[in-house]
């Protein structure tokens, strides 16, 4: 009971939770075949081998789904999102002993469906413009999309208010907030990932690979050279691992970007072909993915030029972010796990914990890549702009038409005959 | 523990709560175990704000003769009138003042909710907590105001060089600011207080989501036309007052366990009264340009103007009455503004869904065992208490406008157009030309492109 004295009263909840048997004991999820193969080794090496094999398996799985194409990727992202949401909600459920809370699980899943409906609807409206114009029910759904999404959300909100039970008010509000914060983190990130994907598969693959690489490199550098602890939150992280991981990741991303920039499959925006009803990745690669000459700064000896893809310069920015700020996502998750006294988010992957454990460093990366793209790479989506144009009033369309004609005329994009007709 | 329970029983707050609440809580303690412990220990702590009597001296003197119940009634009444008059004054003062007021209300609401979270979690020694909360408020406001400024003040922004850069990289700058706050939070995690800190982080974010997004939607509605700001807020206030009156005079059947004072009679009476009020108010307002025109920023005079040709929505049209009403009133057609039809939808929403926002706030107050959010307004509680029914209204109006009234903002579309690559612009130009030619808006002589 001396623990109760030193912790604040908020911690009391944590203490009593530690006594309850509800914390999931770490079950050993390892498949039988692995167990047999590694029988002979000591426990520490066995753990190392399991982690290693599972890492390889996941990386191979990653390459496999890239090969299978954009639709597969979208489905996998959605699957991961649902699993992450499930893991976090399960933790919240347990933390609050919420066995008897009526409707809680139903409501959480309902809100997940609502928010996903909203986001996917916006994406479909943006990217599948031609398909939507064809089908009548889709047109209706798209035009009133925000209203329908809001109505669905409101229904959930009312259900929540009606489900408030006298003894459980505080718990229910906690879980309501927990659900919303989880939606904010998990679902928005996953949709930004999909938006990045539509920009070009390279904007999906490179950031994720960079974060994975940073994870692995920081671990390896820490393992071999680690001495100075980095932060009290994660005692296993070291400054050597952090800095070594930073440089290794920048180098890795530089070469990886070079490798991927050559293939149209990765570089072209994903487009939906209305005729064939499939996704197509074919285009003229943009400036970003065409080799250009850069003169090296005078510092370097031979002052020669080097041929690079501009994208490689961007990849340096991406890898810097992944190495410097990405770990904060990991610290956040570590703090979260310590706060709620759990070792891992779940036991889905043997040796690694749950899906959330693997994706905690990716939190901020997806948002960063999205913001980076919108700020520095591309402007707005042309088909979305056209769509908005067609919805305006005719007078407004005419005025915009004239503005645009003047603008293009100035830039010399219009043939002279058209200019004269003005 | 017994001492805490005893203190909790005598605490002024609990006297105002349903007494059944307290009784069931003691049983609940055995069943719910640890999670309610936090609830119970809170009620004993003197940190929960005690209802201080804030009434100004002048009012106190004037009402010293009356009994306590009537005095309370009069205080509430006078304050209600004061608030409504204040509302009219700021409307008169124009859009700029309105935006300032919305901003202030937002900051005060945020402050109230954060203060509650602070006291609920005994977060005295949490380092950085208050700084971080206010920092996140600043970040989110910067992001939203930046988006608004970029949309509506496009030409002004293009003129000034620093503004142009800020607007072009706006999302990046906002994200960088937010990230800084995030990293500060991670670095500020202290071993014994992890859970509290995560709670407060979550609390801050949910508060931002509710309070700040709503206030920015209100400002967007305002730019659409002051009528879209005034009518919804008035409908909610009217529903509040009417439901109270109907409940006071006719109330019999309780509506929901959460708020024992609400009755079905109040609810239904308030609904009809609000719809009628909405129709009449929109009739009055639709006649004036000041209310009906979109708020625009005039580059030359550097001020807001509300001058325009009123749209179709605000021009009287003839509507044929259905036979039922024809036989009752003897009129064949009636002259209405189309906006009045929309106002029926708005007031219906305010009457039906608005109360849910109120129930949400009541549940919240019961959950955290507070009587009012704060004591800013005598007789009424805090600012949040007055605005709890408005939560959903602002979002609804915004969604309603976006779905049924207007399309996208033309200046925003131009802005996006000019940001595209030239070949994309050309492609859009051709599509638009084909579209306009089809509609017959363009003379069909340009075949050269």
Coordinates of C-alpha atoms in Angstrom, one line a residue, chain B:
Chain B
X1 CA -12.4 6.0 3.3
X2 CA -15.2 6.5 5.6
X3 CA -14.1 10.1 6.1
X4 CA -14.2 10.7 2.4
X5 CA -17.6 9.2 2.1
X6 CA -18.8 11.4 4.9
X7 CA -17.4 14.5 3.3
X8 CA -18.9 13.6 0.0
X9 CA -22.3 13.2 1.6
X10 CA -22.2 16.7 3.0
X11 CA -20.7 18.3 -0.1
X12 CA -22.9 21.0 -1.5
X13 CA -22.5 19.6 -5.0
X14 CA -24.1 16.3 -4.2
X15 CA -27.1 17.9 -2.7
X16 CA -28.1 19.3 -6.1
X17 CA -27.7 15.9 -7.7
X18 CA -30.3 13.3 -7.7
X19 CA -30.3 11.7 -4.3
X20 CA -30.7 8.3 -5.9
X21 CA -27.4 8.9 -7.6
X22 CA -25.6 9.0 -4.2
X23 CA -27.4 6.0 -2.9
X24 CA -26.7 3.8 -5.8
X25 CA -23.1 5.0 -5.8
X26 CA -22.4 3.3 -2.5
X27 CA -23.7 0.0 -3.9
X28 CA -21.9 0.7 -7.1
X29 CA -18.7 0.9 -5.1
X30 CA -18.7 -2.7 -4.3
X31 CA -19.6 -3.8 -7.8
X32 CA -17.7 -1.5 -10.0
X33 CA -14.5 -1.8 -8.0
X34 CA -11.6 0.4 -8.8
X35 CA -13.0 2.5 -11.5
X36 CA -15.5 4.1 -9.3
X37 CA -12.9 4.7 -6.6
X38 CA -11.7 7.6 -8.6
X39 CA -15.3 8.9 -8.8
X40 CA -15.8 8.7 -5.0
X41 CA -12.5 10.2 -4.0
X42 CA -13.2 13.1 -6.2
X43 CA -16.4 14.0 -4.4
X44 CA -14.5 14.5 -1.2
X45 CA -11.8 16.7 -2.6
X46 CA -12.4 20.4 -2.2
X47 CA -10.9 21.2 -5.6
X48 CA -14.3 20.8 -7.4
X49 CA -15.3 24.5 -7.9
X50 CA -17.8 25.6 -5.3
X51 CA -20.7 27.6 -6.6
X52 CA -19.7 31.1 -5.6
X53 CA -22.4 33.7 -5.7
X54 CA -21.3 35.9 -8.5
X55 CA -24.4 38.1 -8.7
X56 CA -23.5 41.8 -9.0
X57 CA -24.2 43.9 -5.9
X58 CA -26.8 46.1 -7.6
X59 CA -29.0 43.1 -8.5
X60 CA -28.6 41.7 -5.0
X61 CA -29.8 45.0 -3.5
X62 CA -32.8 45.3 -5.9
X63 CA -33.9 41.7 -5.1
X64 CA -33.2 41.6 -1.5
X65 CA -36.8 41.6 -0.5
X66 CA -37.8 38.5 -2.5
X67 CA -37.7 34.9 -1.4
X68 CA -34.8 32.8 -2.6
X69 CA -36.7 30.9 -5.3
X70 CA -38.1 34.0 -6.9
X71 CA -34.8 35.8 -6.5
X72 CA -33.2 33.0 -8.5
X73 CA -35.9 33.3 -11.2
X74 CA -35.5 37.0 -11.5
X75 CA -31.7 36.8 -11.6
X76 CA -31.9 34.2 -14.4
X77 CA -34.5 36.3 -16.2
X78 CA -32.5 39.5 -16.1
X79 CA -29.3 37.8 -17.2
X80 CA -31.2 36.2 -20.1
X81 CA -32.4 39.5 -21.2
X82 CA -28.9 41.0 -20.8
X83 CA -27.4 38.3 -22.9
X84 CA -30.0 38.6 -25.7
X85 CA -29.5 42.4 -25.8
X86 CA -25.8 41.8 -26.0
X87 CA -26.4 39.5 -28.9
X88 CA -28.3 42.1 -30.8
X89 CA -25.7 44.7 -30.1
X90 CA -22.8 42.7 -31.5
X91 CA -24.9 41.8 -34.5
X92 CA -25.4 45.5 -35.1
X93 CA -21.6 46.0 -34.8
X94 CA -21.0 43.8 -37.8
X95 CA -19.1 40.7 -38.9
X96 CA -15.7 41.7 -37.6
X97 CA -16.9 42.1 -34.0
X98 CA -18.9 38.8 -34.4
X99 CA -15.8 37.0 -35.3
X100 CA -14.0 38.4 -32.3
X101 CA -16.8 37.4 -30.0
X102 CA -16.8 33.8 -31.4
X103 CA -13.1 33.6 -30.9
X104 CA -13.5 34.8 -27.3
X105 CA -16.3 32.4 -26.6
X106 CA -14.2 29.6 -27.9
X107 CA -11.3 30.5 -25.8
X108 CA -13.4 30.7 -22.7
X109 CA -15.2 27.4 -23.4
X110 CA -11.8 25.8 -23.9
X111 CA -10.5 27.3 -20.6
X112 CA -13.6 26.0 -18.7
X113 CA -13.3 22.5 -19.9
X114 CA -9.5 22.3 -19.4
X115 CA -10.0 23.7 -15.9
X116 CA -12.4 20.9 -15.1
X117 CA -10.1 18.3 -16.5
X118 CA -7.3 19.9 -14.4
X119 CA -9.3 19.7 -11.2
X120 CA -10.7 16.2 -11.9
X121 CA -7.2 14.8 -12.3
X122 CA -5.7 16.8 -9.4
X123 CA -3.1 17.7 -12.0
X124 CA -1.3 20.3 -9.9
X125 CA 2.2 19.0 -10.4
X126 CA 1.9 17.9 -14.0
X127 CA 4.6 19.8 -15.7
X128 CA 3.8 21.6 -18.9
X129 CA 0.1 20.6 -18.9
X130 CA -1.4 24.0 -19.1
X131 CA 1.2 25.4 -21.4
X132 CA 0.8 22.4 -23.7
X133 CA -3.0 22.7 -23.8
X134 CA -2.9 26.4 -24.6
X135 CA -0.2 25.7 -27.2
X136 CA -2.4 23.1 -28.9
X137 CA -5.3 25.5 -28.9
X138 CA -3.1 28.1 -30.6
X139 CA -1.9 25.5 -33.2
X140 CA -5.3 24.4 -34.1
X141 CA -6.7 27.9 -34.3
X142 CA -3.7 29.0 -36.4
X143 CA -4.5 26.1 -38.8
X144 CA -8.2 26.9 -39.1
X145 CA -7.8 30.7 -39.3
X146 CA -5.1 30.2 -41.9
X147 CA -7.4 28.1 -44.0
X148 CA -10.2 30.6 -43.7
X149 CA -8.0 33.6 -44.5
X150 CA -6.6 31.7 -47.5
X151 CA -10.1 31.0 -48.8
X152 CA -11.8 34.3 -48.2
X153 CA -9.0 36.8 -48.4
X154 CA -7.4 35.5 -51.5
X155 CA -6.6 38.7 -53.2
X156 CA -5.3 40.3 -50.0
X157 CA -3.0 37.3 -49.5
X158 CA -1.7 37.4 -53.0
X159 CA -0.7 41.1 -52.5
X160 CA 1.5 40.7 -49.4
X161 CA 4.6 38.7 -49.9
X162 CA 5.0 37.3 -46.4
X163 CA 1.3 36.3 -46.3
X164 CA 1.7 34.6 -49.6
X165 CA 4.4 32.3 -48.4
X166 CA 2.6 31.6 -45.2
X167 CA -0.5 30.7 -47.1
X168 CA 1.3 28.5 -49.6
X169 CA 3.1 26.4 -47.0
X170 CA 0.3 26.8 -44.5
X171 CA -0.4 23.1 -43.9
X172 CA 3.3 22.4 -43.5
X173 CA 3.8 25.2 -41.0
X174 CA 0.7 24.1 -39.0
X175 CA 1.8 20.5 -39.0
X176 CA 5.3 21.5 -37.9
X177 CA 3.9 23.6 -35.0
X178 CA 1.7 20.7 -34.0
X179 CA 4.6 18.3 -34.1
X180 CA 6.6 20.5 -31.8
X181 CA 3.8 20.3 -29.3
X182 CA 3.6 16.5 -29.7
X183 CA 7.3 16.2 -29.1
X184 CA 7.1 18.5 -26.1
X185 CA 4.4 16.2 -24.7
X186 CA 6.5 13.1 -25.2
X187 CA 9.5 14.7 -23.6
X188 CA 7.4 15.9 -20.7
X189 CA 6.2 12.5 -19.7
X190 CA 7.1 11.9 -16.0
X191 CA 7.4 8.4 -14.6
X192 CA 4.7 8.6 -11.9
X193 CA 2.2 10.5 -14.0
X194 CA 2.0 8.7 -17.3
X195 CA -1.6 7.8 -17.1
X196 CA -2.7 11.3 -16.0
X197 CA -0.7 12.9 -18.7
X198 CA -2.2 10.7 -21.4
X199 CA -5.7 11.4 -20.0
X200 CA -5.0 15.1 -20.2
X201 CA -3.6 14.8 -23.7
X202 CA -6.8 12.9 -24.7
X203 CA -9.0 15.4 -22.9
X204 CA -7.3 18.4 -24.6
X205 CA -7.7 16.8 -28.0
X206 CA -11.3 15.9 -27.6
X207 CA -12.0 19.4 -26.3
X208 CA -10.3 20.9 -29.3
X209 CA -12.3 18.6 -31.6
X210 CA -15.6 19.8 -30.1
X211 CA -15.0 23.4 -29.3
X212 CA -12.6 24.7 -31.9
X213 CA -14.1 22.9 -34.9
X214 CA -17.6 24.1 -34.0
X215 CA -16.4 27.7 -33.6
X216 CA -14.8 27.6 -37.0
X217 CA -17.8 26.2 -38.7
X218 CA -19.8 29.0 -37.1
X219 CA -17.5 31.5 -38.7
X220 CA -17.8 29.7 -42.1
X221 CA -21.6 29.9 -41.7
X222 CA -21.2 33.6 -40.9
X223 CA -19.3 34.3 -44.1
X224 CA -22.2 32.7 -46.0
X225 CA -24.4 35.4 -44.7
X226 CA -25.1 36.7 -41.2
X227 CA -28.6 35.2 -41.4
X228 CA -27.0 31.7 -41.3
X229 CA -25.4 32.7 -38.1
X230 CA -28.2 34.5 -36.4
X231 CA -31.2 32.2 -37.2
X232 CA -29.6 28.9 -36.0
X233 CA -28.4 30.4 -32.7
X234 CA -31.7 32.2 -32.2
X235 CA -33.6 28.9 -32.9
X236 CA -31.6 27.1 -30.2
X237 CA -32.0 29.9 -27.7
X238 CA -35.8 30.0 -28.5
X239 CA -36.1 26.3 -28.1
X240 CA -34.3 26.5 -24.7
X241 CA -36.6 29.2 -23.5
X242 CA -39.8 27.7 -25.0
X243 CA -39.2 24.2 -23.7
X244 CA -38.6 25.7 -20.3
X245 CA -41.8 27.7 -20.4
X246 CA -43.9 24.8 -21.7
X247 CA -42.4 22.5 -19.1
X248 CA -43.0 25.1 -16.4
X249 CA -46.7 25.5 -17.2
X250 CA -47.7 22.1 -18.6
X251 CA -44.9 19.8 -17.7
X252 CA -45.9 16.4 -16.5
X253 CA -44.2 13.4 -18.2
X254 CA -40.4 13.2 -17.7
X255 CA -38.4 13.0 -20.9
X256 CA -35.1 11.3 -20.0
X257 CA -33.5 10.1 -16.8
X258 CA -30.4 12.1 -17.5
X259 CA -32.2 15.5 -17.0
X260 CA -35.1 15.0 -14.7
X261 CA -36.4 18.6 -15.2
X262 CA -37.1 18.0 -18.9
X263 CA -40.6 16.9 -19.9
X264 CA -42.3 15.6 -23.0
X265 CA -44.7 18.5 -22.9
X266 CA -41.8 21.0 -22.9
X267 CA -40.1 19.1 -25.7
X268 CA -43.1 19.0 -28.0
X269 CA -44.3 22.5 -27.1
X270 CA -40.8 23.8 -27.6
X271 CA -40.7 22.1 -31.0
X272 CA -43.8 23.8 -32.4
X273 CA -43.0 27.1 -30.9
X274 CA -39.5 27.1 -32.3
X275 CA -40.7 26.2 -35.8
X276 CA -43.1 29.1 -35.8
X277 CA -40.5 31.4 -34.3
X278 CA -38.0 30.3 -37.0
X279 CA -40.5 31.0 -39.8
X280 CA -41.3 34.5 -38.5
X281 CA -37.7 35.5 -37.7
X282 CA -36.5 34.4 -41.2
X283 CA -39.3 36.4 -42.7
X284 CA -38.2 39.5 -40.8
X285 CA -34.5 39.0 -41.6
X286 CA -34.8 38.0 -45.3
X287 CA -35.8 41.5 -46.1
X288 CA -32.5 43.1 -45.2
X289 CA -29.3 42.9 -47.2
X290 CA -27.2 43.3 -44.1
X291 CA -28.2 39.8 -43.0
X292 CA -28.6 38.1 -46.3
X293 CA -25.5 38.9 -48.3
X294 CA -22.3 36.9 -48.0
X295 CA -19.7 38.7 -46.1
X296 CA -17.0 39.8 -48.4
X297 CA -13.7 41.5 -47.9
X298 CA -13.3 44.6 -49.9
X299 CA -9.6 45.0 -51.0
X300 CA -9.8 48.6 -51.6
X301 CA -11.5 49.7 -48.4
X302 CA -9.9 46.9 -46.4
X303 CA -13.1 46.2 -44.6
X304 CA -15.9 43.8 -44.7
X305 CA -18.9 44.6 -46.9
X306 CA -22.3 43.0 -47.0
X307 CA -23.6 44.3 -50.3
X308 CA -25.0 42.2 -53.0
X309 CA -27.9 41.1 -55.1
X310 CA -29.9 38.8 -52.8
X311 CA -29.9 35.3 -54.2
X312 CA -33.1 33.4 -55.1
X313 CA -33.3 32.1 -51.6
X314 CA -34.2 35.5 -50.3
X315 CA -36.7 36.7 -52.9
X316 CA -40.3 36.3 -52.3
X317 CA -42.0 33.5 -54.3
X318 CA -45.5 32.3 -54.6
X319 CA -46.2 28.9 -53.1
X320 CA -49.4 27.1 -53.8
X321 CA -51.0 25.9 -50.6
X322 CA -52.0 22.3 -50.2
X323 CA -55.8 21.9 -50.3
X324 CA -56.0 21.4 -46.5
X325 CA -54.6 24.8 -45.7
X326 CA -56.5 26.3 -48.6
X327 CA -59.8 25.3 -47.1
X328 CA -58.8 26.6 -43.7
X329 CA -57.4 30.0 -44.6
X330 CA -59.1 30.7 -47.9
X331 CA -55.8 31.7 -49.5
X332 CA -54.7 30.0 -52.8
X333 CA -51.1 31.0 -52.8
X334 CA -48.8 32.4 -50.1
X335 CA -45.8 34.6 -50.5
X336 CA -42.8 33.2 -48.8
X337 CA -39.1 33.4 -48.9
X338 CA -37.6 30.0 -49.9
X339 CA -35.3 30.5 -46.9
X340 CA -38.3 30.2 -44.6
X341 CA -38.7 26.6 -45.8
X342 CA -35.1 26.0 -45.0
X343 CA -35.6 27.6 -41.6
X344 CA -38.2 24.9 -40.8
X345 CA -35.5 22.3 -41.3
X346 CA -33.1 24.3 -39.1
X347 CA -35.6 24.8 -36.3
X348 CA -36.7 21.1 -36.5
X349 CA -33.1 20.1 -36.0
X350 CA -32.6 22.6 -33.2
X351 CA -35.6 21.3 -31.4
X352 CA -35.0 17.6 -31.8
X353 CA -31.2 17.2 -31.8
X354 CA -30.2 20.3 -29.9
X355 CA -31.5 18.8 -26.7
X356 CA -29.2 15.8 -27.2
X357 CA -26.3 18.2 -27.0
X358 CA -27.8 19.4 -23.7
X359 CA -28.2 15.8 -22.5
X360 CA -24.6 15.1 -23.4
X361 CA -23.5 18.0 -21.4
X362 CA -25.7 17.0 -18.5
X363 CA -24.3 13.5 -18.6
X364 CA -20.8 15.0 -18.6
X365 CA -21.6 17.1 -15.6
X366 CA -23.0 14.2 -13.7
X367 CA -20.1 11.9 -14.7
X368 CA -17.6 14.4 -13.2
X369 CA -19.9 15.5 -10.4
X370 CA -20.0 19.2 -11.2
X371 CA -23.0 21.4 -11.1
X372 CA -22.0 23.9 -13.7
X373 CA -19.0 24.2 -16.0
X374 CA -18.0 27.4 -14.3
X375 CA -19.5 30.4 -12.6
X376 CA -19.1 33.1 -15.2
X377 CA -22.7 34.0 -15.6
X378 CA -24.7 34.5 -12.4
X379 CA -27.7 32.2 -12.4
X380 CA -26.6 30.4 -15.5
X381 CA -23.2 28.9 -14.8
X382 CA -20.4 29.0 -17.3
X383 CA -20.3 29.9 -21.0
X384 CA -20.3 26.2 -21.9
X385 CA -23.6 25.8 -20.1
X386 CA -25.2 28.3 -22.5
X387 CA -23.6 26.9 -25.5
X388 CA -24.1 23.2 -24.9
X389 CA -27.1 22.9 -27.2
X390 CA -25.2 24.8 -29.9
X391 CA -22.7 22.0 -30.3
X392 CA -24.3 20.1 -33.1
X393 CA -26.2 23.1 -34.6
X394 CA -23.2 24.8 -36.1
X395 CA -22.0 21.5 -37.7
X396 CA -25.5 20.8 -39.0
X397 CA -25.9 24.3 -40.5
X398 CA -22.5 24.0 -42.2
X399 CA -23.3 20.5 -43.6
X400 CA -26.8 21.7 -44.7
X401 CA -25.3 24.7 -46.5
X402 CA -22.7 22.6 -48.2
X403 CA -25.2 20.0 -49.3
X404 CA -28.3 21.9 -50.2
X405 CA -27.6 25.6 -50.6
X406 CA -24.3 26.5 -52.2
X407 CA -21.7 24.7 -54.2
X408 CA -18.0 25.3 -53.6
X409 CA -16.6 28.8 -53.1
X410 CA -15.7 30.2 -56.5
X411 CA -12.6 32.1 -55.3
X412 CA -11.3 28.9 -53.8
X413 CA -11.8 27.1 -57.1
X414 CA -9.9 29.8 -59.0
X415 CA -7.1 29.6 -56.4
X416 CA -6.8 25.9 -56.9
X417 CA -7.0 26.2 -60.7
X418 CA -4.1 28.7 -60.7
X419 CA -2.0 26.3 -58.6
X420 CA -2.2 23.5 -61.1
X421 CA 0.3 22.8 -63.7
X422 CA -0.2 24.6 -67.0
X423 CA -1.1 21.4 -69.0
X424 CA -3.7 20.5 -66.4
X425 CA -5.1 24.0 -66.6
X426 CA -5.3 23.7 -70.4
X427 CA -7.1 20.4 -70.0
X428 CA -9.6 21.9 -67.6
X429 CA -10.0 25.0 -69.8
X430 CA -11.0 22.8 -72.7
X431 CA -13.4 20.7 -70.7
X432 CA -15.0 23.9 -69.2
X433 CA -15.3 25.4 -72.7
X434 CA -17.0 22.3 -74.0
X435 CA -19.4 22.3 -71.0
X436 CA -20.2 26.0 -71.4
X437 CA -20.7 25.7 -75.1
X438 CA -23.1 22.9 -74.6
X439 CA -25.1 25.0 -72.2
X440 CA -25.2 27.7 -74.7
X441 CA -23.3 30.2 -72.6
X442 CA -20.5 30.6 -75.0
X443 CA -20.8 31.6 -78.6
X444 CA -19.8 28.5 -80.5
X445 CA -17.0 30.0 -82.7
X446 CA -13.8 28.8 -81.1
X447 CA -12.9 25.6 -82.8
X448 CA -9.2 26.3 -82.8
X449 CA -8.4 24.8 -79.4

